[in-house]
Short mmCIF file of C-alpha atoms in Angstrom, two decimals:
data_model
loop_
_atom_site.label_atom_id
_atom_site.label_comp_id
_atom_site.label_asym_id
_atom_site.label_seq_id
_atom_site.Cartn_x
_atom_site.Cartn_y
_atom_site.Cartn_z
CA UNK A 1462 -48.43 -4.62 20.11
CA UNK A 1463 -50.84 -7.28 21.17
CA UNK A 1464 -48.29 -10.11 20.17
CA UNK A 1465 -44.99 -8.56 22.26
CA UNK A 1466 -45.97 -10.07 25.92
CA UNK A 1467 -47.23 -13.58 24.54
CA UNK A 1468 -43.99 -16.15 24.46
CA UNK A 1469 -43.25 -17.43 21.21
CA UNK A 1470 -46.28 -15.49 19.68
CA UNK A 1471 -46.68 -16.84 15.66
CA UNK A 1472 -48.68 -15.04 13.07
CA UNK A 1473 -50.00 -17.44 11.01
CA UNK A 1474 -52.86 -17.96 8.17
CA UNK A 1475 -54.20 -14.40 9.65
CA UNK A 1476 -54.50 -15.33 13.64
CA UNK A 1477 -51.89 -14.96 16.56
CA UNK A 1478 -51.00 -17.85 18.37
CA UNK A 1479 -49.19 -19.05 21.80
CA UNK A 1480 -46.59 -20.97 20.24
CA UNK A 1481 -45.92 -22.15 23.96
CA UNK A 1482 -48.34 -24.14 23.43
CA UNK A 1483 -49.55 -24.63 20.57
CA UNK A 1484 -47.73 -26.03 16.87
CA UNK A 1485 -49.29 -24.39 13.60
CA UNK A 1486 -47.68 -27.40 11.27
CA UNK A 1487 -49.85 -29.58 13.57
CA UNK A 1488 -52.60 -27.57 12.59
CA UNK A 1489 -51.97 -27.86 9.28
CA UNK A 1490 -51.24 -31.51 9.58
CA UNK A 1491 -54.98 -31.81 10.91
CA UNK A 1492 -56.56 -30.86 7.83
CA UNK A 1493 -56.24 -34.39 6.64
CA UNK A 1494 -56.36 -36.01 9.85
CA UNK A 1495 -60.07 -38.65 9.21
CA UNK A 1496 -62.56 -38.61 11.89
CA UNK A 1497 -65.91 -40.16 11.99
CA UNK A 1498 -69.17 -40.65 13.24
CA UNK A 1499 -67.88 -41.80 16.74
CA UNK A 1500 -66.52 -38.34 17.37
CA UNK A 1501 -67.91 -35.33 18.81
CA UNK A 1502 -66.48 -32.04 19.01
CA UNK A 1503 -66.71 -29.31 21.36
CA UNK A 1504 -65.81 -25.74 19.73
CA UNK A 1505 -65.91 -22.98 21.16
CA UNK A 1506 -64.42 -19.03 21.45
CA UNK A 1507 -61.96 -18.87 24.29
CA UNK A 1508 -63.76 -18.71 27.79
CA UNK A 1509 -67.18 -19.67 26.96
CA UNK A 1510 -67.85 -22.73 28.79
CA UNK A 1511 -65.71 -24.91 26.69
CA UNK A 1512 -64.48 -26.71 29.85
CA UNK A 1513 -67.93 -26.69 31.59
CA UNK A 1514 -69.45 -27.95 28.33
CA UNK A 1515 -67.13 -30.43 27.72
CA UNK A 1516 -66.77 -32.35 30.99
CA UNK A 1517 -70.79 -32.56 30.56
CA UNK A 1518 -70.16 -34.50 27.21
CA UNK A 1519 -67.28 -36.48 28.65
CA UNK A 1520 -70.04 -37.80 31.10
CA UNK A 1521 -72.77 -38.41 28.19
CA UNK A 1522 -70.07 -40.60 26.74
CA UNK A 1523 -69.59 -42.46 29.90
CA UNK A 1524 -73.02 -42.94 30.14
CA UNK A 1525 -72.76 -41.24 33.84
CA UNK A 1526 -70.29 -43.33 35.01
CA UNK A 1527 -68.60 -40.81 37.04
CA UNK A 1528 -66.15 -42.71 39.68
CA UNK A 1529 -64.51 -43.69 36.18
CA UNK A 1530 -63.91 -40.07 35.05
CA UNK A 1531 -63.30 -38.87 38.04
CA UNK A 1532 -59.88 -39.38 38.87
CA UNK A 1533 -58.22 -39.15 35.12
CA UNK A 1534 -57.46 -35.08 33.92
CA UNK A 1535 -60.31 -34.09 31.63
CA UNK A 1536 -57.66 -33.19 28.44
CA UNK A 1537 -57.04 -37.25 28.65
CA UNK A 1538 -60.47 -37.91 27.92
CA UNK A 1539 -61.60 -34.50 25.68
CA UNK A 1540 -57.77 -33.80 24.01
CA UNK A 1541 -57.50 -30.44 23.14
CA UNK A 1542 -57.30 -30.73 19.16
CA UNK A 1543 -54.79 -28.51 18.11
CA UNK A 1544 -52.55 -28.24 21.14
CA UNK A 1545 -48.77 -28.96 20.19
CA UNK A 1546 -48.54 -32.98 20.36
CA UNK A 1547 -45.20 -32.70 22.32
CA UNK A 1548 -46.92 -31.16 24.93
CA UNK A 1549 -49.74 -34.06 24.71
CA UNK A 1550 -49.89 -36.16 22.49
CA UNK A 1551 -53.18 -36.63 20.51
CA UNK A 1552 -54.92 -40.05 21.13
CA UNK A 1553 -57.63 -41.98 22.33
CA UNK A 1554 -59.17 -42.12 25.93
CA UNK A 1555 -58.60 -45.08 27.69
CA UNK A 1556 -61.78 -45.20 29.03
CA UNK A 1557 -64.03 -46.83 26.79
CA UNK A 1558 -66.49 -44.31 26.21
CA UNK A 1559 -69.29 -44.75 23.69
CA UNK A 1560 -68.27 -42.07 21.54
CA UNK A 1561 -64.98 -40.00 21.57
CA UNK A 1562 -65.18 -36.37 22.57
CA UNK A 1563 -62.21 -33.62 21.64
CA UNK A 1564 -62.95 -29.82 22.17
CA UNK A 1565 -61.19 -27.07 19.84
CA UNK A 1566 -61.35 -23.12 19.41
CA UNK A 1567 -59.93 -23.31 16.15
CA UNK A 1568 -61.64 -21.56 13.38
CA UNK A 1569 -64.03 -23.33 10.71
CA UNK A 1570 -61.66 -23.54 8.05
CA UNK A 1571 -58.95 -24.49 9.86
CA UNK A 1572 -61.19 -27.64 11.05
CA UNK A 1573 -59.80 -30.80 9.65
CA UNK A 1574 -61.86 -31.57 6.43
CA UNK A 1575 -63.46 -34.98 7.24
CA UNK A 1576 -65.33 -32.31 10.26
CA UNK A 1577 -66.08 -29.87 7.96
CA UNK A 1578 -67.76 -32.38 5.47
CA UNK A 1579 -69.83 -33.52 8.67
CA UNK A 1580 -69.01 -36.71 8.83
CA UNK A 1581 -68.36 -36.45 13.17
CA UNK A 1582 -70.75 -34.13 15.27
CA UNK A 1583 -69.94 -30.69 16.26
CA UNK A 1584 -71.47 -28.97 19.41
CA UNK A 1585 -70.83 -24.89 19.25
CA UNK A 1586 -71.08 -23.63 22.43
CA UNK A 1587 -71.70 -19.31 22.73
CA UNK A 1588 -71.36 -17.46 25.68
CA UNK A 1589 -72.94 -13.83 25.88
CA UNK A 1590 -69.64 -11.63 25.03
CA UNK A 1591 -69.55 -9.04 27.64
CA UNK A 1592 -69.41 -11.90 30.09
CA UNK A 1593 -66.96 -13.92 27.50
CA UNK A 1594 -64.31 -10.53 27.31
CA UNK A 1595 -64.06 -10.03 30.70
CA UNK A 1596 -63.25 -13.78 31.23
CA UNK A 1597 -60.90 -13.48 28.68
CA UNK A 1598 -59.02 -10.48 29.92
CA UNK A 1599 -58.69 -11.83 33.17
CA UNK A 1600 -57.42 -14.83 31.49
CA UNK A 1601 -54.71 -12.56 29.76
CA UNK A 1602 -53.61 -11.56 33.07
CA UNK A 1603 -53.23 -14.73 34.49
CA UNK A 1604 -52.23 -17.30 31.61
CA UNK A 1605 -48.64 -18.29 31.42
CA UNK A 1606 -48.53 -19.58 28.08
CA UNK A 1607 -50.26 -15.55 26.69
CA UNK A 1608 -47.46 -13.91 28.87
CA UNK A 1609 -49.05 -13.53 32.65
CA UNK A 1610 -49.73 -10.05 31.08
CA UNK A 1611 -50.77 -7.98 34.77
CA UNK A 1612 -50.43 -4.69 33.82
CA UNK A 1613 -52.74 -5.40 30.75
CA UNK A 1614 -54.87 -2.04 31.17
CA UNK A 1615 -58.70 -3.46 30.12
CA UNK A 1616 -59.44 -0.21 27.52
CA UNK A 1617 -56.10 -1.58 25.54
CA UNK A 1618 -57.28 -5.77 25.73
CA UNK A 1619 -60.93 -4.39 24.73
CA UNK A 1620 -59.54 -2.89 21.44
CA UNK A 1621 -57.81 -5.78 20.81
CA UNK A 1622 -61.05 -8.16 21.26
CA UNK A 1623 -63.14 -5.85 19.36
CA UNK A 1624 -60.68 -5.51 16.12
CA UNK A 1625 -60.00 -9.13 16.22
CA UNK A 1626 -56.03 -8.69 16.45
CA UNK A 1627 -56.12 -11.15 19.48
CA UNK A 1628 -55.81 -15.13 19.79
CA UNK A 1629 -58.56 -17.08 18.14
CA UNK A 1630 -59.63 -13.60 16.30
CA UNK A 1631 -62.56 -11.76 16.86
CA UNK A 1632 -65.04 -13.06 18.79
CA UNK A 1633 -67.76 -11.61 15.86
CA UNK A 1634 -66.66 -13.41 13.06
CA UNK A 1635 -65.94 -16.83 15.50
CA UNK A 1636 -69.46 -16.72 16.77
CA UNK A 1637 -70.93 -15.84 12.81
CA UNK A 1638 -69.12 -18.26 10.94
CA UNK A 1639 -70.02 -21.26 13.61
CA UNK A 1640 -73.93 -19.77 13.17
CA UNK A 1641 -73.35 -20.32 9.39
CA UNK A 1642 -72.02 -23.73 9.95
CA UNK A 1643 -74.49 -25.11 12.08
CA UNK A 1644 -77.35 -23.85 10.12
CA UNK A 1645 -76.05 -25.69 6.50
CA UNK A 1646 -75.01 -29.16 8.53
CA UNK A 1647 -77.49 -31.32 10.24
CA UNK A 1648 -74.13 -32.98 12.04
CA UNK A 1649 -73.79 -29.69 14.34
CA UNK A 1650 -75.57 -28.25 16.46
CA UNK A 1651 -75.27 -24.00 18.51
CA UNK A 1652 -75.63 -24.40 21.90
CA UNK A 1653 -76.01 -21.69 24.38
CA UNK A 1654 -73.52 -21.26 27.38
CA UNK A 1655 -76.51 -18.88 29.15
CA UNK A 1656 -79.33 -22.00 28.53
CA UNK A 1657 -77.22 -24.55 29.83
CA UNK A 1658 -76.79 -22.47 33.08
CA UNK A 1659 -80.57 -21.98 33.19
CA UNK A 1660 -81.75 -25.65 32.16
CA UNK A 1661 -79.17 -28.37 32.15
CA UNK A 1662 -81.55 -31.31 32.65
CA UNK A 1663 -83.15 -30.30 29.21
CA UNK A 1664 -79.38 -29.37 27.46
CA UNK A 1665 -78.26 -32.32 28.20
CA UNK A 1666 -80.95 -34.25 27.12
CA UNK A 1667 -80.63 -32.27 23.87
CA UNK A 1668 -77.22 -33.24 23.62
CA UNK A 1669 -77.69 -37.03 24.29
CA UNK A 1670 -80.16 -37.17 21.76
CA UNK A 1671 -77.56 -35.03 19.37
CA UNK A 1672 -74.69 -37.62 19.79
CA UNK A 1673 -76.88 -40.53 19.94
CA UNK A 1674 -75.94 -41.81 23.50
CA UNK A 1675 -79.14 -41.56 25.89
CA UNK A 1676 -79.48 -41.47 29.66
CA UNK A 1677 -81.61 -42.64 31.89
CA UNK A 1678 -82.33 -40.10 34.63
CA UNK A 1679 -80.18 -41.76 37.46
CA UNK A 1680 -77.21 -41.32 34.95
CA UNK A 1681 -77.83 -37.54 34.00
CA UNK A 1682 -78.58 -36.96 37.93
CA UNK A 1683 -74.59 -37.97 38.36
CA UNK A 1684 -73.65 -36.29 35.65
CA UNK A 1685 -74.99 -32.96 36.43
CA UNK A 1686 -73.98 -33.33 40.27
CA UNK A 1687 -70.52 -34.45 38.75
CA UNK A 1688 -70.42 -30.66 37.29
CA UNK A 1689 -71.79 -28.49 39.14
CA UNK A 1690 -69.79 -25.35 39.69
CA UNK A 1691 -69.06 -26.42 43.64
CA UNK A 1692 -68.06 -29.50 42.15
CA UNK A 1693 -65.91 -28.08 39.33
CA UNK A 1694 -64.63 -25.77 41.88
CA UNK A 1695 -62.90 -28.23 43.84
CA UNK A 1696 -61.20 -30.44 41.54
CA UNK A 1697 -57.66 -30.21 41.23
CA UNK A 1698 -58.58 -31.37 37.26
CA UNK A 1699 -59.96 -28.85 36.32
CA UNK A 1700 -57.54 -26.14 37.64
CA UNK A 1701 -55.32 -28.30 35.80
CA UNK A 1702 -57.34 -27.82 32.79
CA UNK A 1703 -58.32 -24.05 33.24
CA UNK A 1704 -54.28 -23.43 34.01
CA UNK A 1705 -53.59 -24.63 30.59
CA UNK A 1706 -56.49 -23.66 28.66
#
């Protein structure tokens, strides 16, 4: 029932997925796909600050040079991993940053394996989940690619999230399994969607000194003012980037 409104919805290796956008033999392609100690990952459950989260690492990388990132989409400088290739291709930012950022909700062992083995760093970000599911109904209701599903009654979508018969799975065993991960590898890190809200200064010096690429305080100060909510609010980027993801 949960798959009949989403376009081109594929069951696959025990999770539904948009297959408007998104290409399970790409997914499977990534398993061997090497990355390395100049990457950084942002992972996350659907509608938990992934985009907030990583724009802030996007800006670590650039070492707060903001009029650079500015005017380029965000998903051209933080690809999303497992997004079907024709849509956009996977590759490199041209901007030069100091380390390369991607951000992914796919689950831990359907990470490629070089990730898994820690060789790149990985930056899990929670949000609370009665704040994440109503976000993520919402997003039901308005998301082309999950069937602009309006009449999507909130009792039926909560079932759904709660059973874990929804895209990405269940939020539980997401959430869990990321805990587990970050605990056994020194190479990621859980990070708090609620903390960052209440204390960015000190997240993002956390993070800086997590991917190795320190600021100085005039570079956090424009990174911070760079993403502020009124700030994030007005760029036609990132309703570009919420639209698709």
């Amino acid at each position: 029932r949960y798959m009949a409104p989403i376009p081109n919805a594929i069951d696959w290796n025990g999770f539904v997925w948009p297959g408007a956008v998104i290409d399970t033999n790409h997914i499977a392609a990534l398993a061997t796909t090497e990355f390395g100690p100049d990457d950084v990952f942002v992972v996350s459950y659907p509608k938990s600050g992934t985009t907030w989260c990583s724009e802030v690492l996007s800006g670590i990388v650039h070492e707060g040079n903001t009029e650079i990132i500015k005017p380029i989409d965000m998903l051209d400088r933080v690809p999303w991993l497992e997004i079907n290739p024709a849509l956009m291709p996977l590759k490199p930012p041209t901007t030069n940053p100091k380390k390369r950022v991607y951000f992914t909700h796919l689950a831990v062992h359907l990470l490629p394996a070089s990730v898994r083995e820690g060789k790149c760093k990985v930056i899990y970000v929670a949000r609370n989940p009665k704040d994440q599911a109503v976000s993520y109904y919402h997003f039901h209701r308005s998301a082309k690619f999950l069937g602009l599903q309006t009449d999507l009654a909130w009792k039926d979508f909560f079932t759904f999230f709660c059973t874990g018969i929804i895209c990405c799975g269940g939020w539980f065993e997401h959430v869990l399994t990321y805990w587990k991960f970050t605990q056994n590898n020194p190479n990621a890190v859980f990070v708090k969607y609620e903390d960052m809200k209440r204390d960015l200064v000190e997240e993002m010096k956390a993070l800086e000194n997590f991917i190795g690429v320190p600021l100085n305080e005039e570079q956090r100060k424009k990174v911070i003012d760079h993403c502020s909510f009124d700030s994030m609010k007005v760029s036609k980027f990132m309703r570009k980037v919420s639209a698709k993801c």
